[in-house]
Amino acid sequence: MLQLNYIRENKEDVLKRLAIKNFKDAETIINKVIDLDTNRRAVQKQTDDVKAEANALAKQIGELMKSGKKEEAESIKAKTADLKGKEKTFDDDLKTIEQEIHALLVLIPNLPHISVPTGKTPEDNLNIYEHGTIPTLHDGAIPHWELAAKYDLIDFELGVKLTGAGFPVYKGKGARLQRALQNFFLDKATAMGYMEVQPPIMVNEDSGFGTGQLPDKEGQMYHCTVDNLYLIPTAEVPITNIYRDVILKESDLPIMNCGYTPCFRREAGSYGKDVRGLNRLHQFDKVEIVQIAHPDKSYGILENMREYVASLLKDLELPFRTLKLCGGDMSFASALTYDMEVYSTAQKRWLEVSSVSNFESFQTNRLKCRFKGADGKTVLAHSLNGSALAFPRILASILENNQTPEGIKIPKALVPYAGFEMIS
RNA sequence: GGAGAAAUGGCAGAGCGGUCGAAUGCGGCAGUCUUGAAAACUGUUGAAGGUAACACUUCCGGGGGUUCGAAUCCCUCUUUCUCCGCCA
């Protein structure tokens, strides 16, 4: 959520940057917000004045009662009746205006960073870095879903029986590889200085709002209506919400957390080759890294996070590229996002395995996550997060890129965790 | 799930219809003293809106109500604690 003050004072800049995100009706909505805000302050002034008057009278009555001047007190009481009605009207007006402003603010996406390339589709993303060589596979190389069946690593049909499509069952070495990835990623993150947390995987409405999933992305989350809880789509939600309604000390920053959780996504509207095998699941596992940072440092930290994720992919010996997302392909809440994509040789396509973003104060404004600066003022912190990493597509590309006629070779870094070097 | 008790500032903890944004202690910050530190002493120390700055307004778990006036009374929800039940 953008800050009202910022919109008021930097209207032109806001409009310019919203255009990069291809946000329609920007001018109409922004103008409306500014008008409502002007109105809000006027009504608030009226409300406050009436309340001040009523407070003063109430005080007088108190003093008169104490000194036994009952009649005088009664005559003042009569005056307050009128104020009471006014107070109620103004209060209601104010509430309505505030709701209207909030309803509009929630529709406005975050402003992209000045370096974000313009563009509308993934084709407009900027490829800023490539690493590794795409392996040449032997004749008869097959995609991971066939490898999974051949070596009995993942049973998609069994998942359908138990739950439905998109809920695979990992078996034997497949399950062990999942566990290896979890420990490998968590160990790496901890060594980088991230503190591991194990949060709940269901969250309440406030948490869903805090990181921006609610209200607009409601349909993407599994909702347990009986208890009004949501299954998390990413550990970003519970971990970032740790810092909801918190005023940090400047010396606490940056806060670095990591956590492993299963993630649940309804993925309504997905179909075809996108959802084949491990490409897109309803339940998957991920280690997430989250930082709460000083606004002056957040872009430096974003680069560190990007490099950290790249180092994981290098450790796993996977060919990958890094994209700087264009305005049109960025998420609602992000100010700058890097996507990391691994090349899946058997599918002959790039698979997104990580997304690293700086949200600046967009989330923290909703979360009310602030810190006290040197001058004693409270300032919104910046929040950042990244996948480090999501398991399914990593597993898919390891299986596909490392297949040989003899079996599948496990990357060296993962061998101590997996406990085996080959799947054959 | 049943019965009872409670929820106040960073923490502990008073206040139970007006003078309360809230005593006191601890913690934090600044200063005095000191070569420096500790101790002691002095001062200061919640958040939001609003203003050029004041003023002013709101917030004592959330929501609603009674009253001229609510941290204090009533209703409701949530959470915590104790006892019972169930249980990985």
PDB file of N, CA, C and O in Angstrom, chain A residues 283-350:
ATOM      1  N   GLN A 283       0.661 -28.052  -4.156  1.00  0.00           N
ATOM      2  CA  GLN A 283       1.463 -28.088  -2.929  1.00  0.00           C
ATOM      3  C   GLN A 283       2.911 -28.315  -3.308  1.00  0.00           C
ATOM      4  O   GLN A 283       3.224 -29.249  -4.052  1.00  0.00           O
ATOM      5  N   PHE A 284       3.778 -27.449  -2.837  1.00  0.00           N
ATOM      6  CA  PHE A 284       5.209 -27.654  -3.091  1.00  0.00           C
ATOM      7  C   PHE A 284       6.001 -27.124  -1.902  1.00  0.00           C
ATOM      8  O   PHE A 284       5.447 -26.499  -0.996  1.00  0.00           O
ATOM      9  N   ASP A 285       7.292 -27.408  -1.900  1.00  0.00           N
ATOM     10  CA  ASP A 285       8.137 -27.029  -0.780  1.00  0.00           C
ATOM     11  C   ASP A 285       9.109 -25.939  -1.189  1.00  0.00           C
ATOM     12  O   ASP A 285       9.535 -25.877  -2.345  1.00  0.00           O
ATOM     13  N   LYS A 286       9.456 -25.122  -0.243  1.00  0.00           N
ATOM     14  CA  LYS A 286      10.324 -23.990  -0.577  1.00  0.00           C
ATOM     15  C   LYS A 286      11.022 -23.515   0.690  1.00  0.00           C
ATOM     16  O   LYS A 286      10.458 -23.539   1.781  1.00  0.00           O
ATOM     17  N   VAL A 287      12.264 -23.075   0.497  1.00  0.00           N
ATOM     18  CA  VAL A 287      12.939 -22.324   1.558  1.00  0.00           C
ATOM     19  C   VAL A 287      12.913 -20.872   1.113  1.00  0.00           C
ATOM     20  O   VAL A 287      13.274 -20.548  -0.022  1.00  0.00           O
ATOM     21  N   GLU A 288      12.459 -20.018   1.993  1.00  0.00           N
ATOM     22  CA  GLU A 288      12.301 -18.605   1.668  1.00  0.00           C
ATOM     23  C   GLU A 288      13.279 -17.786   2.507  1.00  0.00           C
ATOM     24  O   GLU A 288      13.524 -18.119   3.670  1.00  0.00           O
ATOM     25  N   ILE A 289      13.823 -16.736   1.907  1.00  0.00           N
ATOM     26  CA  ILE A 289      14.626 -15.801   2.703  1.00  0.00           C
ATOM     27  C   ILE A 289      13.905 -14.457   2.743  1.00  0.00           C
ATOM     28  O   ILE A 289      13.330 -14.010   1.741  1.00  0.00           O
ATOM     29  N   VAL A 290      13.895 -13.843   3.911  1.00  0.00           N
ATOM     30  CA  VAL A 290      13.190 -12.580   4.116  1.00  0.00           C
ATOM     31  C   VAL A 290      14.123 -11.615   4.835  1.00  0.00           C
ATOM     32  O   VAL A 290      14.846 -12.016   5.745  1.00  0.00           O
ATOM     33  N   GLN A 291      14.129 -10.361   4.404  1.00  0.00           N
ATOM     34  CA  GLN A 291      14.882  -9.354   5.149  1.00  0.00           C
ATOM     35  C   GLN A 291      14.021  -8.123   5.404  1.00  0.00           C
ATOM     36  O   GLN A 291      13.221  -7.726   4.560  1.00  0.00           O
ATOM     37  N   ILE A 292      14.203  -7.560   6.580  1.00  0.00           N
ATOM     38  CA  ILE A 292      13.611  -6.271   6.906  1.00  0.00           C
ATOM     39  C   ILE A 292      14.791  -5.318   7.008  1.00  0.00           C
ATOM     40  O   ILE A 292      15.706  -5.548   7.801  1.00  0.00           O
ATOM     41  N   ALA A 293      14.768  -4.278   6.170  1.00  0.00           N
ATOM     42  CA  ALA A 293      15.980  -3.486   5.998  1.00  0.00           C
ATOM     43  C   ALA A 293      15.747  -1.993   6.169  1.00  0.00           C
ATOM     44  O   ALA A 293      14.620  -1.506   6.045  1.00  0.00           O
ATOM     45  N   HIS A 294      16.830  -1.303   6.421  1.00  0.00           N
ATOM     46  CA  HIS A 294      16.812   0.163   6.429  1.00  0.00           C
ATOM     47  C   HIS A 294      16.587   0.639   4.991  1.00  0.00           C
ATOM     48  O   HIS A 294      17.190   0.095   4.063  1.00  0.00           O
ATOM     49  N   PRO A 295      15.728   1.652   4.796  1.00  0.00           N
ATOM     50  CA  PRO A 295      15.428   2.099   3.436  1.00  0.00           C
ATOM     51  C   PRO A 295      16.673   2.479   2.626  1.00  0.00           C
ATOM     52  O   PRO A 295      16.709   2.267   1.414  1.00  0.00           O
ATOM     53  N   ASP A 296      17.704   2.979   3.287  1.00  0.00           N
ATOM     54  CA  ASP A 296      18.913   3.372   2.551  1.00  0.00           C
ATOM     55  C   ASP A 296      19.708   2.166   2.073  1.00  0.00           C
ATOM     56  O   ASP A 296      20.580   2.296   1.212  1.00  0.00           O
ATOM     57  N   LYS A 297      19.439   1.017   2.681  1.00  0.00           N
ATOM     58  CA  LYS A 297      20.282  -0.150   2.379  1.00  0.00           C
ATOM     59  C   LYS A 297      19.574  -1.197   1.530  1.00  0.00           C
ATOM     60  O   LYS A 297      20.184  -2.170   1.121  1.00  0.00           O
ATOM     61  N   SER A 298      18.271  -1.025   1.287  1.00  0.00           N
ATOM     62  CA  SER A 298      17.503  -2.154   0.772  1.00  0.00           C
ATOM     63  C   SER A 298      17.931  -2.588  -0.634  1.00  0.00           C
ATOM     64  O   SER A 298      17.886  -3.766  -0.950  1.00  0.00           O
ATOM     65  N   TYR A 299      18.377  -1.647  -1.460  1.00  0.00           N
ATOM     66  CA  TYR A 299      18.765  -2.061  -2.816  1.00  0.00           C
ATOM     67  C   TYR A 299      20.095  -2.784  -2.840  1.00  0.00           C
ATOM     68  O   TYR A 299      20.291  -3.711  -3.640  1.00  0.00           O
ATOM     69  N   GLY A 300      20.986  -2.408  -1.943  1.00  0.00           N
ATOM     70  CA  GLY A 300      22.237  -3.156  -1.800  1.00  0.00           C
ATOM     71  C   GLY A 300      21.936  -4.578  -1.347  1.00  0.00           C
ATOM     72  O   GLY A 300      22.513  -5.550  -1.844  1.00  0.00           O
ATOM     73  N   ILE A 301      21.000  -4.670  -0.412  1.00  0.00           N
ATOM     74  CA  ILE A 301      20.618  -5.976   0.118  1.00  0.00           C
ATOM     75  C   ILE A 301      19.948  -6.832  -0.958  1.00  0.00           C
ATOM     76  O   ILE A 301      20.183  -8.035  -1.041  1.00  0.00           O
ATOM     77  N   LEU A 302      19.151  -6.199  -1.804  1.00  0.00           N
ATOM     78  CA  LEU A 302      18.509  -6.943  -2.894  1.00  0.00           C
ATOM     79  C   LEU A 302      19.570  -7.607  -3.773  1.00  0.00           C
ATOM     80  O   LEU A 302      19.437  -8.772  -4.157  1.00  0.00           O
ATOM     81  N   GLU A 303      20.645  -6.856  -4.064  1.00  0.00           N
ATOM     82  CA  GLU A 303      21.727  -7.426  -4.884  1.00  0.00           C
ATOM     83  C   GLU A 303      22.384  -8.603  -4.155  1.00  0.00           C
ATOM     84  O   GLU A 303      22.677  -9.623  -4.773  1.00  0.00           O
ATOM     85  N   ASN A 304      22.601  -8.440  -2.849  1.00  0.00           N
ATOM     86  CA  ASN A 304      23.185  -9.549  -2.074  1.00  0.00           C
ATOM     87  C   ASN A 304      22.313 -10.787  -2.157  1.00  0.00           C
ATOM     88  O   ASN A 304      22.806 -11.909  -2.283  1.00  0.00           O
ATOM     89  N   MET A 305      21.009 -10.568  -2.048  1.00  0.00           N
ATOM     90  CA  MET A 305      20.091 -11.707  -2.061  1.00  0.00           C
ATOM     91  C   MET A 305      20.115 -12.385  -3.424  1.00  0.00           C
ATOM     92  O   MET A 305      20.098 -13.610  -3.530  1.00  0.00           O
ATOM     93  N   ARG A 306      20.146 -11.578  -4.465  1.00  0.00           N
ATOM     94  CA  ARG A 306      20.194 -12.125  -5.820  1.00  0.00           C
ATOM     95  C   ARG A 306      21.466 -12.964  -6.000  1.00  0.00           C
ATOM     96  O   ARG A 306      21.419 -14.079  -6.526  1.00  0.00           O
ATOM     97  N   GLU A 307      22.584 -12.417  -5.525  1.00  0.00           N
ATOM     98  CA  GLU A 307      23.848 -13.146  -5.667  1.00  0.00           C
ATOM     99  C   GLU A 307      23.846 -14.419  -4.827  1.00  0.00           C
ATOM    100  O   GLU A 307      24.409 -15.433  -5.218  1.00  0.00           O
ATOM    101  N   TYR A 308      23.193 -14.339  -3.682  1.00  0.00           N
ATOM    102  CA  TYR A 308      23.124 -15.526  -2.829  1.00  0.00           C
ATOM    103  C   TYR A 308      22.353 -16.647  -3.535  1.00  0.00           C
ATOM    104  O   TYR A 308      22.803 -17.793  -3.574  1.00  0.00           O
ATOM    105  N   VAL A 309      21.216 -16.302  -4.126  1.00  0.00           N
ATOM    106  CA  VAL A 309      20.422 -17.315  -4.828  1.00  0.00           C
ATOM    107  C   VAL A 309      21.217 -17.879  -6.004  1.00  0.00           C
ATOM    108  O   VAL A 309      21.220 -19.090  -6.252  1.00  0.00           O
ATOM    109  N   ALA A 310      21.936 -16.980  -6.692  1.00  0.00           N
ATOM    110  CA  ALA A 310      22.760 -17.443  -7.819  1.00  0.00           C
ATOM    111  C   ALA A 310      23.807 -18.437  -7.333  1.00  0.00           C
ATOM    112  O   ALA A 310      24.095 -19.439  -8.004  1.00  0.00           O
ATOM    113  N   SER A 311      24.365 -18.176  -6.138  1.00  0.00           N
ATOM    114  CA  SER A 311      25.399 -19.072  -5.622  1.00  0.00           C
ATOM    115  C   SER A 311      24.830 -20.467  -5.355  1.00  0.00           C
ATOM    116  O   SER A 311      25.530 -21.471  -5.521  1.00  0.00           O
ATOM    117  N   LEU A 312      23.562 -20.527  -4.946  1.00  0.00           N
ATOM    118  CA  LEU A 312      22.940 -21.835  -4.728  1.00  0.00           C
ATOM    119  C   LEU A 312      22.855 -22.607  -6.042  1.00  0.00           C
ATOM    120  O   LEU A 312      23.132 -23.807  -6.093  1.00  0.00           O
ATOM    121  N   LEU A 313      22.460 -21.893  -7.088  1.00  0.00           N
ATOM    122  CA  LEU A 313      22.310 -22.552  -8.388  1.00  0.00           C
ATOM    123  C   LEU A 313      23.661 -23.009  -8.914  1.00  0.00           C
ATOM    124  O   LEU A 313      23.772 -24.062  -9.554  1.00  0.00           O
ATOM    125  N   LYS A 314      24.701 -22.214  -8.640  1.00  0.00           N
ATOM    126  CA  LYS A 314      26.050 -22.620  -9.041  1.00  0.00           C
ATOM    127  C   LYS A 314      26.460 -23.871  -8.272  1.00  0.00           C
ATOM    128  O   LYS A 314      27.038 -24.794  -8.849  1.00  0.00           O
ATOM    129  N   ASP A 315      26.175 -23.880  -6.969  1.00  0.00           N
ATOM    130  CA  ASP A 315      26.489 -25.063  -6.152  1.00  0.00           C
ATOM    131  C   ASP A 315      25.818 -26.309  -6.726  1.00  0.00           C
ATOM    132  O   ASP A 315      26.363 -27.399  -6.663  1.00  0.00           O
ATOM    133  N   LEU A 316      24.621 -26.122  -7.231  1.00  0.00           N
ATOM    134  CA  LEU A 316      23.869 -27.271  -7.751  1.00  0.00           C
ATOM    135  C   LEU A 316      24.201 -27.553  -9.214  1.00  0.00           C
ATOM    136  O   LEU A 316      23.628 -28.456  -9.821  1.00  0.00           O
ATOM    137  N   GLU A 317      25.132 -26.761  -9.755  1.00  0.00           N
ATOM    138  CA  GLU A 317      25.643 -26.961 -11.124  1.00  0.00           C
ATOM    139  C   GLU A 317      24.535 -26.913 -12.162  1.00  0.00           C
ATOM    140  O   GLU A 317      24.504 -27.711 -13.102  1.00  0.00           O
ATOM    141  N   LEU A 318      23.610 -25.978 -11.958  1.00  0.00           N
ATOM    142  CA  LEU A 318      22.505 -25.841 -12.912  1.00  0.00           C
ATOM    143  C   LEU A 318      22.718 -24.603 -13.782  1.00  0.00           C
ATOM    144  O   LEU A 318      23.112 -23.554 -13.276  1.00  0.00           O
ATOM    145  N   PRO A 319      22.495 -24.738 -15.097  1.00  0.00           N
ATOM    146  CA  PRO A 319      22.608 -23.558 -15.970  1.00  0.00           C
ATOM    147  C   PRO A 319      21.413 -22.637 -15.733  1.00  0.00           C
ATOM    148  O   PRO A 319      20.274 -23.084 -15.747  1.00  0.00           O
ATOM    149  N   PHE A 320      21.702 -21.371 -15.490  1.00  0.00           N
ATOM    150  CA  PHE A 320      20.588 -20.474 -15.186  1.00  0.00           C
ATOM    151  C   PHE A 320      20.823 -19.084 -15.754  1.00  0.00           C
ATOM    152  O   PHE A 320      21.943 -18.734 -16.162  1.00  0.00           O
ATOM    153  N   ARG A 321      19.752 -18.303 -15.773  1.00  0.00           N
ATOM    154  CA  ARG A 321      19.864 -16.903 -16.142  1.00  0.00           C
ATOM    155  C   ARG A 321      19.066 -16.068 -15.144  1.00  0.00           C
ATOM    156  O   ARG A 321      18.187 -16.580 -14.443  1.00  0.00           O
ATOM    157  N   THR A 322      19.435 -14.795 -15.077  1.00  0.00           N
ATOM    158  CA  THR A 322      18.748 -13.885 -14.169  1.00  0.00           C
ATOM    159  C   THR A 322      18.060 -12.808 -14.985  1.00  0.00           C
ATOM    160  O   THR A 322      18.683 -12.193 -15.848  1.00  0.00           O
ATOM    161  N   LEU A 323      16.785 -12.613 -14.719  1.00  0.00           N
ATOM    162  CA  LEU A 323      16.027 -11.605 -15.441  1.00  0.00           C
ATOM    163  C   LEU A 323      15.644 -10.475 -14.502  1.00  0.00           C
ATOM    164  O   LEU A 323      15.283 -10.715 -13.350  1.00  0.00           O
ATOM    165  N   LYS A 324      15.754  -9.269 -15.029  1.00  0.00           N
ATOM    166  CA  LYS A 324      15.184  -8.135 -14.304  1.00  0.00           C
ATOM    167  C   LYS A 324      13.818  -7.922 -14.925  1.00  0.00           C
ATOM    168  O   LYS A 324      13.705  -7.666 -16.129  1.00  0.00           O
ATOM    169  N   LEU A 325      12.779  -8.072 -14.109  1.00  0.00           N
ATOM    170  CA  LEU A 325      11.428  -8.050 -14.667  1.00  0.00           C
ATOM    171  C   LEU A 325      11.024  -6.652 -15.126  1.00  0.00           C
ATOM    172  O   LEU A 325      11.339  -5.657 -14.483  1.00  0.00           O
ATOM    173  N   CYS A 326      10.301  -6.625 -16.239  1.00  0.00           N
ATOM    174  CA  CYS A 326       9.783  -5.358 -16.743  1.00  0.00           C
ATOM    175  C   CYS A 326       8.526  -4.978 -15.956  1.00  0.00           C
ATOM    176  O   CYS A 326       7.947  -5.800 -15.243  1.00  0.00           O
ATOM    177  N   GLY A 327       8.143  -3.733 -16.106  1.00  0.00           N
ATOM    178  CA  GLY A 327       7.007  -3.215 -15.338  1.00  0.00           C
ATOM    179  C   GLY A 327       5.765  -4.075 -15.438  1.00  0.00           C
ATOM    180  O   GLY A 327       5.071  -4.290 -14.446  1.00  0.00           O
ATOM    181  N   GLY A 328       5.501  -4.603 -16.632  1.00  0.00           N
ATOM    182  CA  GLY A 328       4.276  -5.352 -16.834  1.00  0.00           C
ATOM    183  C   GLY A 328       4.290  -6.750 -16.246  1.00  0.00           C
ATOM    184  O   GLY A 328       3.240  -7.335 -16.023  1.00  0.00           O
ATOM    185  N   ASP A 329       5.488  -7.288 -16.010  1.00  0.00           N
ATOM    186  CA  ASP A 329       5.574  -8.664 -15.532  1.00  0.00           C
ATOM    187  C   ASP A 329       5.800  -8.735 -14.024  1.00  0.00           C
ATOM    188  O   ASP A 329       5.823  -9.813 -13.437  1.00  0.00           O
ATOM    189  N   MET A 330       5.955  -7.563 -13.416  1.00  0.00           N
ATOM    190  CA  MET A 330       6.224  -7.543 -11.973  1.00  0.00           C
ATOM    191  C   MET A 330       4.946  -7.759 -11.182  1.00  0.00           C
ATOM    192  O   MET A 330       3.858  -7.472 -11.649  1.00  0.00           O
ATOM    193  N   SER A 331       5.142  -8.221  -9.956  1.00  0.00           N
ATOM    194  CA  SER A 331       3.981  -8.435  -9.105  1.00  0.00           C
ATOM    195  C   SER A 331       3.456  -7.092  -8.600  1.00  0.00           C
ATOM    196  O   SER A 331       4.144  -6.069  -8.632  1.00  0.00           O
ATOM    197  N   PHE A 332       2.245  -7.139  -8.132  1.00  0.00           N
ATOM    198  CA  PHE A 332       1.539  -5.973  -7.607  1.00  0.00           C
ATOM    199  C   PHE A 332       2.354  -5.221  -6.551  1.00  0.00           C
ATOM    200  O   PHE A 332       2.430  -3.990  -6.549  1.00  0.00           O
ATOM    201  N   ALA A 333       2.976  -5.972  -5.653  1.00  0.00           N
ATOM    202  CA  ALA A 333       3.578  -5.369  -4.457  1.00  0.00           C
ATOM    203  C   ALA A 333       5.044  -4.999  -4.630  1.00  0.00           C
ATOM    204  O   ALA A 333       5.611  -4.289  -3.810  1.00  0.00           O
ATOM    205  N   SER A 334       5.652  -5.451  -5.719  1.00  0.00           N
ATOM    206  CA  SER A 334       7.100  -5.327  -5.837  1.00  0.00           C
ATOM    207  C   SER A 334       7.531  -3.999  -6.465  1.00  0.00           C
ATOM    208  O   SER A 334       6.848  -3.435  -7.308  1.00  0.00           O
ATOM    209  N   ALA A 335       8.722  -3.533  -6.024  1.00  0.00           N
ATOM    210  CA  ALA A 335       9.314  -2.343  -6.628  1.00  0.00           C
ATOM    211  C   ALA A 335      10.408  -2.738  -7.618  1.00  0.00           C
ATOM    212  O   ALA A 335      10.698  -2.009  -8.564  1.00  0.00           O
ATOM    213  N   LEU A 336      11.026  -3.873  -7.380  1.00  0.00           N
ATOM    214  CA  LEU A 336      12.048  -4.396  -8.287  1.00  0.00           C
ATOM    215  C   LEU A 336      12.163  -5.893  -8.037  1.00  0.00           C
ATOM    216  O   LEU A 336      12.295  -6.318  -6.896  1.00  0.00           O
ATOM    217  N   THR A 337      12.107  -6.653  -9.120  1.00  0.00           N
ATOM    218  CA  THR A 337      12.144  -8.113  -8.987  1.00  0.00           C
ATOM    219  C   THR A 337      13.148  -8.727  -9.949  1.00  0.00           C
ATOM    220  O   THR A 337      13.215  -8.336 -11.114  1.00  0.00           O
ATOM    221  N   TYR A 338      13.942  -9.654  -9.435  1.00  0.00           N
ATOM    222  CA  TYR A 338      14.783 -10.499 -10.274  1.00  0.00           C
ATOM    223  C   TYR A 338      14.202 -11.898 -10.269  1.00  0.00           C
ATOM    224  O   TYR A 338      13.902 -12.432  -9.205  1.00  0.00           O
ATOM    225  N   ASP A 339      14.056 -12.462 -11.427  1.00  0.00           N
ATOM    226  CA  ASP A 339      13.674 -13.868 -11.527  1.00  0.00           C
ATOM    227  C   ASP A 339      14.898 -14.676 -11.913  1.00  0.00           C
ATOM    228  O   ASP A 339      15.679 -14.249 -12.766  1.00  0.00           O
ATOM    229  N   MET A 340      15.035 -15.845 -11.304  1.00  0.00           N
ATOM    230  CA  MET A 340      16.110 -16.746 -11.706  1.00  0.00           C
ATOM    231  C   MET A 340      15.448 -17.928 -12.403  1.00  0.00           C
ATOM    232  O   MET A 340      14.513 -18.512 -11.862  1.00  0.00           O
ATOM    233  N   GLU A 341      15.978 -18.240 -13.570  1.00  0.00           N
ATOM    234  CA  GLU A 341      15.394 -19.343 -14.326  1.00  0.00           C
ATOM    235  C   GLU A 341      16.461 -20.384 -14.644  1.00  0.00           C
ATOM    236  O   GLU A 341      17.548 -20.039 -15.091  1.00  0.00           O
ATOM    237  N   VAL A 342      16.118 -21.627 -14.425  1.00  0.00           N
ATOM    238  CA  VAL A 342      17.031 -22.728 -14.718  1.00  0.00           C
ATOM    239  C   VAL A 342      16.606 -23.337 -16.047  1.00  0.00           C
ATOM    240  O   VAL A 342      15.415 -23.432 -16.340  1.00  0.00           O
ATOM    241  N   TYR A 343      17.614 -23.740 -16.844  1.00  0.00           N
ATOM    242  CA  TYR A 343      17.258 -24.338 -18.124  1.00  0.00           C
ATOM    243  C   TYR A 343      16.987 -25.826 -17.962  1.00  0.00           C
ATOM    244  O   TYR A 343      17.797 -26.570 -17.421  1.00  0.00           O
ATOM    245  N   SER A 344      15.806 -26.205 -18.391  1.00  0.00           N
ATOM    246  CA  SER A 344      15.447 -27.607 -18.368  1.00  0.00           C
ATOM    247  C   SER A 344      15.722 -28.183 -19.752  1.00  0.00           C
ATOM    248  O   SER A 344      15.026 -27.872 -20.713  1.00  0.00           O
ATOM    249  N   THR A 345      16.779 -28.966 -19.829  1.00  0.00           N
ATOM    250  CA  THR A 345      17.255 -29.400 -21.142  1.00  0.00           C
ATOM    251  C   THR A 345      16.280 -30.340 -21.829  1.00  0.00           C
ATOM    252  O   THR A 345      16.070 -30.254 -23.033  1.00  0.00           O
ATOM    253  N   ALA A 346      15.665 -31.207 -21.051  1.00  0.00           N
ATOM    254  CA  ALA A 346      14.761 -32.173 -21.670  1.00  0.00           C
ATOM    255  C   ALA A 346      13.469 -31.492 -22.140  1.00  0.00           C
ATOM    256  O   ALA A 346      12.865 -31.905 -23.130  1.00  0.00           O
ATOM    257  N   GLN A 347      13.055 -30.453 -21.444  1.00  0.00           N
ATOM    258  CA  GLN A 347      11.838 -29.744 -21.869  1.00  0.00           C
ATOM    259  C   GLN A 347      12.158 -28.607 -22.834  1.00  0.00           C
ATOM    260  O   GLN A 347      11.264 -28.007 -23.409  1.00  0.00           O
ATOM    261  N   LYS A 348      13.470 -28.301 -22.924  1.00  0.00           N
ATOM    262  CA  LYS A 348      13.941 -27.212 -23.779  1.00  0.00           C
ATOM    263  C   LYS A 348      13.239 -25.892 -23.440  1.00  0.00           C
ATOM    264  O   LYS A 348      12.698 -25.209 -24.318  1.00  0.00           O
ATOM    265  N   ARG A 349      13.212 -25.560 -22.164  1.00  0.00           N
ATOM    266  CA  ARG A 349      12.638 -24.275 -21.757  1.00  0.00           C
ATOM    267  C   ARG A 349      13.210 -23.844 -20.405  1.00  0.00           C
ATOM    268  O   ARG A 349      13.759 -24.642 -19.651  1.00  0.00           O
ATOM    269  N   TRP A 350      13.089 -22.551 -20.173  1.00  0.00           N
ATOM    270  CA  TRP A 350      13.553 -21.994 -18.897  1.00  0.00           C
ATOM    271  C   TRP A 350      12.451 -22.145 -17.867  1.00  0.00           C
ATOM    272  O   TRP A 350      11.291 -21.871 -18.143  1.00  0.00           O
TER     273      TRP A 350
END
